[in-house]
Short mmCIF file of C-alpha atoms in Angstrom, two decimals:
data_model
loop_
_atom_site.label_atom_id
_atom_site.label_comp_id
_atom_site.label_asym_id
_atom_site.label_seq_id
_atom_site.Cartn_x
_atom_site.Cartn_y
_atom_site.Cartn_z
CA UNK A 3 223.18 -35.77 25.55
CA UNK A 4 221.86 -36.80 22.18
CA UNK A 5 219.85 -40.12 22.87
CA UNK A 6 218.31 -41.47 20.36
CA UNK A 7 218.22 -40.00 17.24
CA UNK A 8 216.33 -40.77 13.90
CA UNK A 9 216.76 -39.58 10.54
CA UNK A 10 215.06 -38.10 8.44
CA UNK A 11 211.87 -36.49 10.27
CA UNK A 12 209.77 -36.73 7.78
CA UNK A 13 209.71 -38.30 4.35
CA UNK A 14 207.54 -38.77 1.42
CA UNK A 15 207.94 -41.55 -1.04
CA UNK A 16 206.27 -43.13 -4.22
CA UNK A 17 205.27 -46.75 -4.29
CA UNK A 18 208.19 -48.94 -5.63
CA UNK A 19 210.52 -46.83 -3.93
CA UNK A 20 213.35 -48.22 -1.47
CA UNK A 21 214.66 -46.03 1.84
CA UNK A 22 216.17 -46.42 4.86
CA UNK A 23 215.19 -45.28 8.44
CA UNK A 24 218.25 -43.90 10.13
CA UNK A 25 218.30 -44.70 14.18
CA UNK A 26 221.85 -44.11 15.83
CA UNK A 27 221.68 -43.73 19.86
CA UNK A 28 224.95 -42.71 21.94
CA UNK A 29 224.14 -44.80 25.22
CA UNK A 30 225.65 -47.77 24.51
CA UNK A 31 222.59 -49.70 24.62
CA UNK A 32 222.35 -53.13 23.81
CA UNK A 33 218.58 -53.77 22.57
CA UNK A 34 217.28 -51.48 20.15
CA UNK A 35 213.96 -52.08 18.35
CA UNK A 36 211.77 -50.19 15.49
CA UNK A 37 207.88 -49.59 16.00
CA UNK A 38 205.68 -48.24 13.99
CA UNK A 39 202.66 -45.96 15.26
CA UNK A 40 198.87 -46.12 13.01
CA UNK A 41 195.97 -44.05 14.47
CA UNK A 42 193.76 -46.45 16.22
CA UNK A 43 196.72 -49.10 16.64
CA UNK A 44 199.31 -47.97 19.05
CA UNK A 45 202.89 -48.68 18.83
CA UNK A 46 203.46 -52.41 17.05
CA UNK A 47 206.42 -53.85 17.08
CA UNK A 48 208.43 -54.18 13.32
CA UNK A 49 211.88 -55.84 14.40
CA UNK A 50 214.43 -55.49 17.24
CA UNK A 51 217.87 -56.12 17.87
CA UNK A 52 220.00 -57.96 20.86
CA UNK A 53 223.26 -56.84 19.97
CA UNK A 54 225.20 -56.25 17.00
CA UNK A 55 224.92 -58.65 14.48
CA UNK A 56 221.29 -59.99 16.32
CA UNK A 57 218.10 -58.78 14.70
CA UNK A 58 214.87 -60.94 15.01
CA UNK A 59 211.56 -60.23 13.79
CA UNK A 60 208.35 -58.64 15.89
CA UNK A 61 204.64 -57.86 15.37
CA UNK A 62 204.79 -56.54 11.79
CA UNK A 63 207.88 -57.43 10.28
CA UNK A 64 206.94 -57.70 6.53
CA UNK A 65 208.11 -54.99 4.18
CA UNK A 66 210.71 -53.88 6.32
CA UNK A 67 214.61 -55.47 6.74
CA UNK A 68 216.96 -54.12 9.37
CA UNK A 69 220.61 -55.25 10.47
CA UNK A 70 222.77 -54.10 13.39
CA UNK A 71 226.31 -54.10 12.49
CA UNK A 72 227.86 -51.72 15.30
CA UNK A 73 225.93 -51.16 18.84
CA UNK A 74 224.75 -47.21 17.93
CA UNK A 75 222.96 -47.70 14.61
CA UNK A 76 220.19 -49.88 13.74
CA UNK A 77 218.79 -48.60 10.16
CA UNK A 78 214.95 -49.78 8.90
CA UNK A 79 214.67 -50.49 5.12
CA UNK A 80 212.06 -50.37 3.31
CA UNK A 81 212.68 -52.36 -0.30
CA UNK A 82 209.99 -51.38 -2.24
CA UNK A 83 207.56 -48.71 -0.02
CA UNK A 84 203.77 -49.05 -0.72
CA UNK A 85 200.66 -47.08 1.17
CA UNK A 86 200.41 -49.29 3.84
CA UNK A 87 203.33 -48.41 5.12
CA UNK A 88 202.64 -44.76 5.30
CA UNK A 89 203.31 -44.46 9.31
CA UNK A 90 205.07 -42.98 11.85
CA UNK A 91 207.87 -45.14 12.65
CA UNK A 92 209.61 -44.72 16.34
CA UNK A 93 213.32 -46.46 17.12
CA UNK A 94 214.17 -47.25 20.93
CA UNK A 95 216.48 -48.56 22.79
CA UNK A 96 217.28 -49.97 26.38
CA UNK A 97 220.44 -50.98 28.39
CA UNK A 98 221.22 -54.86 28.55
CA UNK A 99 220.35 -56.84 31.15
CA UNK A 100 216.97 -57.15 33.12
CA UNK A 101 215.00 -58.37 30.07
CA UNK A 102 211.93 -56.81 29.71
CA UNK A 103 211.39 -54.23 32.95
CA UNK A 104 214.40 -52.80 30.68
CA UNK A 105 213.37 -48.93 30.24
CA UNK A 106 213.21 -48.21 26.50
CA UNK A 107 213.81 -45.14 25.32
CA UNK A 108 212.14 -43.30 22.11
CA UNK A 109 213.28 -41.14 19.67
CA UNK A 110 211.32 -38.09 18.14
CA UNK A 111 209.91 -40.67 14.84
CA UNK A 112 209.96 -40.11 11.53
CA UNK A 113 206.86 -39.62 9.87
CA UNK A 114 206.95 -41.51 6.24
CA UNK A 115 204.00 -41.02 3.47
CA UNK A 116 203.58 -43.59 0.59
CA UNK A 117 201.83 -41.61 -2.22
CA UNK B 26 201.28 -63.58 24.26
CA UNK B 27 201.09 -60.42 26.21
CA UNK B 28 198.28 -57.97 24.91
CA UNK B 29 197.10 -54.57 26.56
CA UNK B 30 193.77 -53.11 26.59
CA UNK B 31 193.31 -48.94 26.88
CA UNK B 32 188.86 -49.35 27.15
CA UNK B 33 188.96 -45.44 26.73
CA UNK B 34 189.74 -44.62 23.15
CA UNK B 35 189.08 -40.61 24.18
CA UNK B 36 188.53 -38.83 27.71
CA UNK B 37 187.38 -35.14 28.09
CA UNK B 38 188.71 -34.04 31.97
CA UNK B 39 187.54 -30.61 32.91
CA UNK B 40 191.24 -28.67 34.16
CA UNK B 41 191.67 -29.13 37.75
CA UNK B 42 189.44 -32.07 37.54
CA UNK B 43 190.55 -36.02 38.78
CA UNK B 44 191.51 -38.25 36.06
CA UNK B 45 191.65 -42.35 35.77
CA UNK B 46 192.70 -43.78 32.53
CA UNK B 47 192.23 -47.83 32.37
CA UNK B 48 194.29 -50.64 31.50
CA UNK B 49 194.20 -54.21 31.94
CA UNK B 50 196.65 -56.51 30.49
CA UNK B 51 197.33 -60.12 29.57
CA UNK B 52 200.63 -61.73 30.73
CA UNK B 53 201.74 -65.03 31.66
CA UNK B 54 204.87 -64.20 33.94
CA UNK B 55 204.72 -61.41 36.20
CA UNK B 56 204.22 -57.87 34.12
CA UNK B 57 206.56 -55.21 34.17
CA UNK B 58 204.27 -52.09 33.36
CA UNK B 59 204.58 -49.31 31.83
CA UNK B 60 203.01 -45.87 30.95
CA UNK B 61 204.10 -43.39 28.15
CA UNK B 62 202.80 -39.73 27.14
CA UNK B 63 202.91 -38.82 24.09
CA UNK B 64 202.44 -34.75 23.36
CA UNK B 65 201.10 -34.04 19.88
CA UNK B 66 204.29 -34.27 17.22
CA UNK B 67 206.41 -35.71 19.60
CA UNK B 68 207.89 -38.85 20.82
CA UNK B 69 207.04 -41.37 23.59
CA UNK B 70 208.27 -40.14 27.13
CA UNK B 71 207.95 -42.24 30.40
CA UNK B 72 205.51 -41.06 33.16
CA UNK B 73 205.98 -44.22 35.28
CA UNK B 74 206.89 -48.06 35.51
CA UNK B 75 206.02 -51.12 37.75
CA UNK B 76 208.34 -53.95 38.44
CA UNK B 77 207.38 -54.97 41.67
CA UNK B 78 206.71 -54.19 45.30
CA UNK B 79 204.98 -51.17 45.96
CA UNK B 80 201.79 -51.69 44.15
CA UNK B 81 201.01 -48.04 43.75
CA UNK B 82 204.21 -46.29 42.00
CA UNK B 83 204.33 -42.44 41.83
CA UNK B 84 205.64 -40.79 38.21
CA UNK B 85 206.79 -37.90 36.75
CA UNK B 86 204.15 -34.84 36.34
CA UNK B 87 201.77 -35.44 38.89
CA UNK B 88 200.95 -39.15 38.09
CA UNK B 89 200.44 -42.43 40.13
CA UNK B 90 199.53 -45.84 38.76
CA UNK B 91 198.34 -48.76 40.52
CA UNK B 92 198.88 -52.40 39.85
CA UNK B 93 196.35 -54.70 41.00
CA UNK B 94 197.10 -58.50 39.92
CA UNK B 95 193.64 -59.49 41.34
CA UNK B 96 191.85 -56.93 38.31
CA UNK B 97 194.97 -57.55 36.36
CA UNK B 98 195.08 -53.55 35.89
CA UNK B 99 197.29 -50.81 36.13
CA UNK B 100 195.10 -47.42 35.99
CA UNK B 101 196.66 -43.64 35.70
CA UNK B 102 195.60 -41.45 38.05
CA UNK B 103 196.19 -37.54 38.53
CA UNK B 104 194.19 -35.70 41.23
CA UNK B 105 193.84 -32.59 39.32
CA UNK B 106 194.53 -32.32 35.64
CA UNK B 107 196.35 -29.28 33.80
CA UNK B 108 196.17 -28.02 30.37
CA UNK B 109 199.36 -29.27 29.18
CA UNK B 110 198.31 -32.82 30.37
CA UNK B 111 195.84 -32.84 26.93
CA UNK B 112 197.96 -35.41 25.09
CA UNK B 113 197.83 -39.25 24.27
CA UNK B 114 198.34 -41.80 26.66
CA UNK B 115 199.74 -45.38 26.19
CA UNK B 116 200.07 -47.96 28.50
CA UNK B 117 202.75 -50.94 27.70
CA UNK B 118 203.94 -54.55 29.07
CA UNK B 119 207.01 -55.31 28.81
CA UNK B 120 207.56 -58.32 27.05
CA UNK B 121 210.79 -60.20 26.25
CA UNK B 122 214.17 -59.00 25.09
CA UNK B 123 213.38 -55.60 26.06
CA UNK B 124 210.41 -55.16 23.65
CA UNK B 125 206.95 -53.58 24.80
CA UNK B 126 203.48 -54.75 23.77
CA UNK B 127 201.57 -51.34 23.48
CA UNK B 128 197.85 -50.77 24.13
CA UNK B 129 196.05 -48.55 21.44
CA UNK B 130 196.26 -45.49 23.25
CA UNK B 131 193.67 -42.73 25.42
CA UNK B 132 193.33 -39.62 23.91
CA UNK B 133 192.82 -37.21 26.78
CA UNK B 134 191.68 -33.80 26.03
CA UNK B 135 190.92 -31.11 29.20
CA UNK B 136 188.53 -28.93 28.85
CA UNK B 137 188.18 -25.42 30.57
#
């Protein structure tokens, strides 16, 4: 039972550079969301997804574009990457219905450096 | 908006010591609550969650939270604390569309 998965696991980049953020999950979930995790800072929300073809911003959404054209993958792009986004950036998802006491689960992250 | 506050930044439990790590929160509706472990390299896993009823909810590992809408709180508790507990602890509100507003996280390290 796979879960959530996220590609790569770790990635380095140099500023100016554009990548995406795989996140595929085989539970038919309906919400899935991106966070991304700064020591000091917790977990903050980047964007999150309803369903397929629904994406909507969170916390920190600049830098980053998503889009959710089937229910298992929800892919983070970054357009042009700079320091401050060095991070470790977690996808989740939960099951529809019940609104937020919805469990979410995690995948393992991928840890991205900016150089 | 929702926001959670973790007061403890780090804790240092002595091993088969008692452990309390705080949180209070700030929610309009009524909170669903949430704690999450997270081991060093690894990803977020669930210890326990609040929707309602029961005030005090038992989790995975050893762990109990308690909700107290008076304090607006929902502390971690373990009676005595192992080893492999030495990890960071986050404790999240769940907010709308199945999103969660995180706290900044308790370090917890056990001593011997």
């Amino acid at each position: 039972n796979a879960g959530v998965t996220q590609t790569p696991k770790f990635q380095v980049l140099k500023t100016g550079q554009s990548m995406t953020l795989q996140c595929a999950q085989d539970m038919n979930h309906e919400y899935m969301s991106w966070y991304r995790q700064d020591p000091g800072m917790g977990l903050r929300l980047i964007h999150y997804s309803v369903g397929a073809g629904i994406t909507d911003q969170g916390e920190v959404p600049n830098g980053y574009n998503v889009s959710r054209s089937t229910t298992e993958d929800f892919p983070l792009r970054l357009l042009s990457a700079a320091p401050s986004q060095t991070s470790v950036y977690f996808c989740a998802s939960s099951p529809s219905g019940g609104g937020a006491k919805n469990i979410q689960y995690f995948g393992a992250g991928t840890r991205l450096s900016v150089l | 908006a929702q926001s959670v506050t973790q007061p403890d930044i780090h804790i240092t439990v002595s091993e088969g010591a008692s452990l309390e790590l705080r949180c209070n929160y700030s929610y309009g509706a009524t909170p669903y609550l949430f704690w999450y472990v997270q081991s060093p390299g690894q990803g977020l896993q669930l210890l326990l969650k609040y929707f309602s009823g029961d005030t005090l909810v038992q989790g995975i590992k050893g762990f109990e939270a308690e909700f107290k809408r008076s304090q607006s709180s929902f502390n971690l508790r373990k009676p005595s604390v192992h080893w492999s507990d030495a990890a960071e602890y986050f404790c999240a509100v769940g907010a709308g569309y199945s999103t969660l507003t995180f706290g900044k996280g308790t370090m917890l390290l056990v001593s011997p």
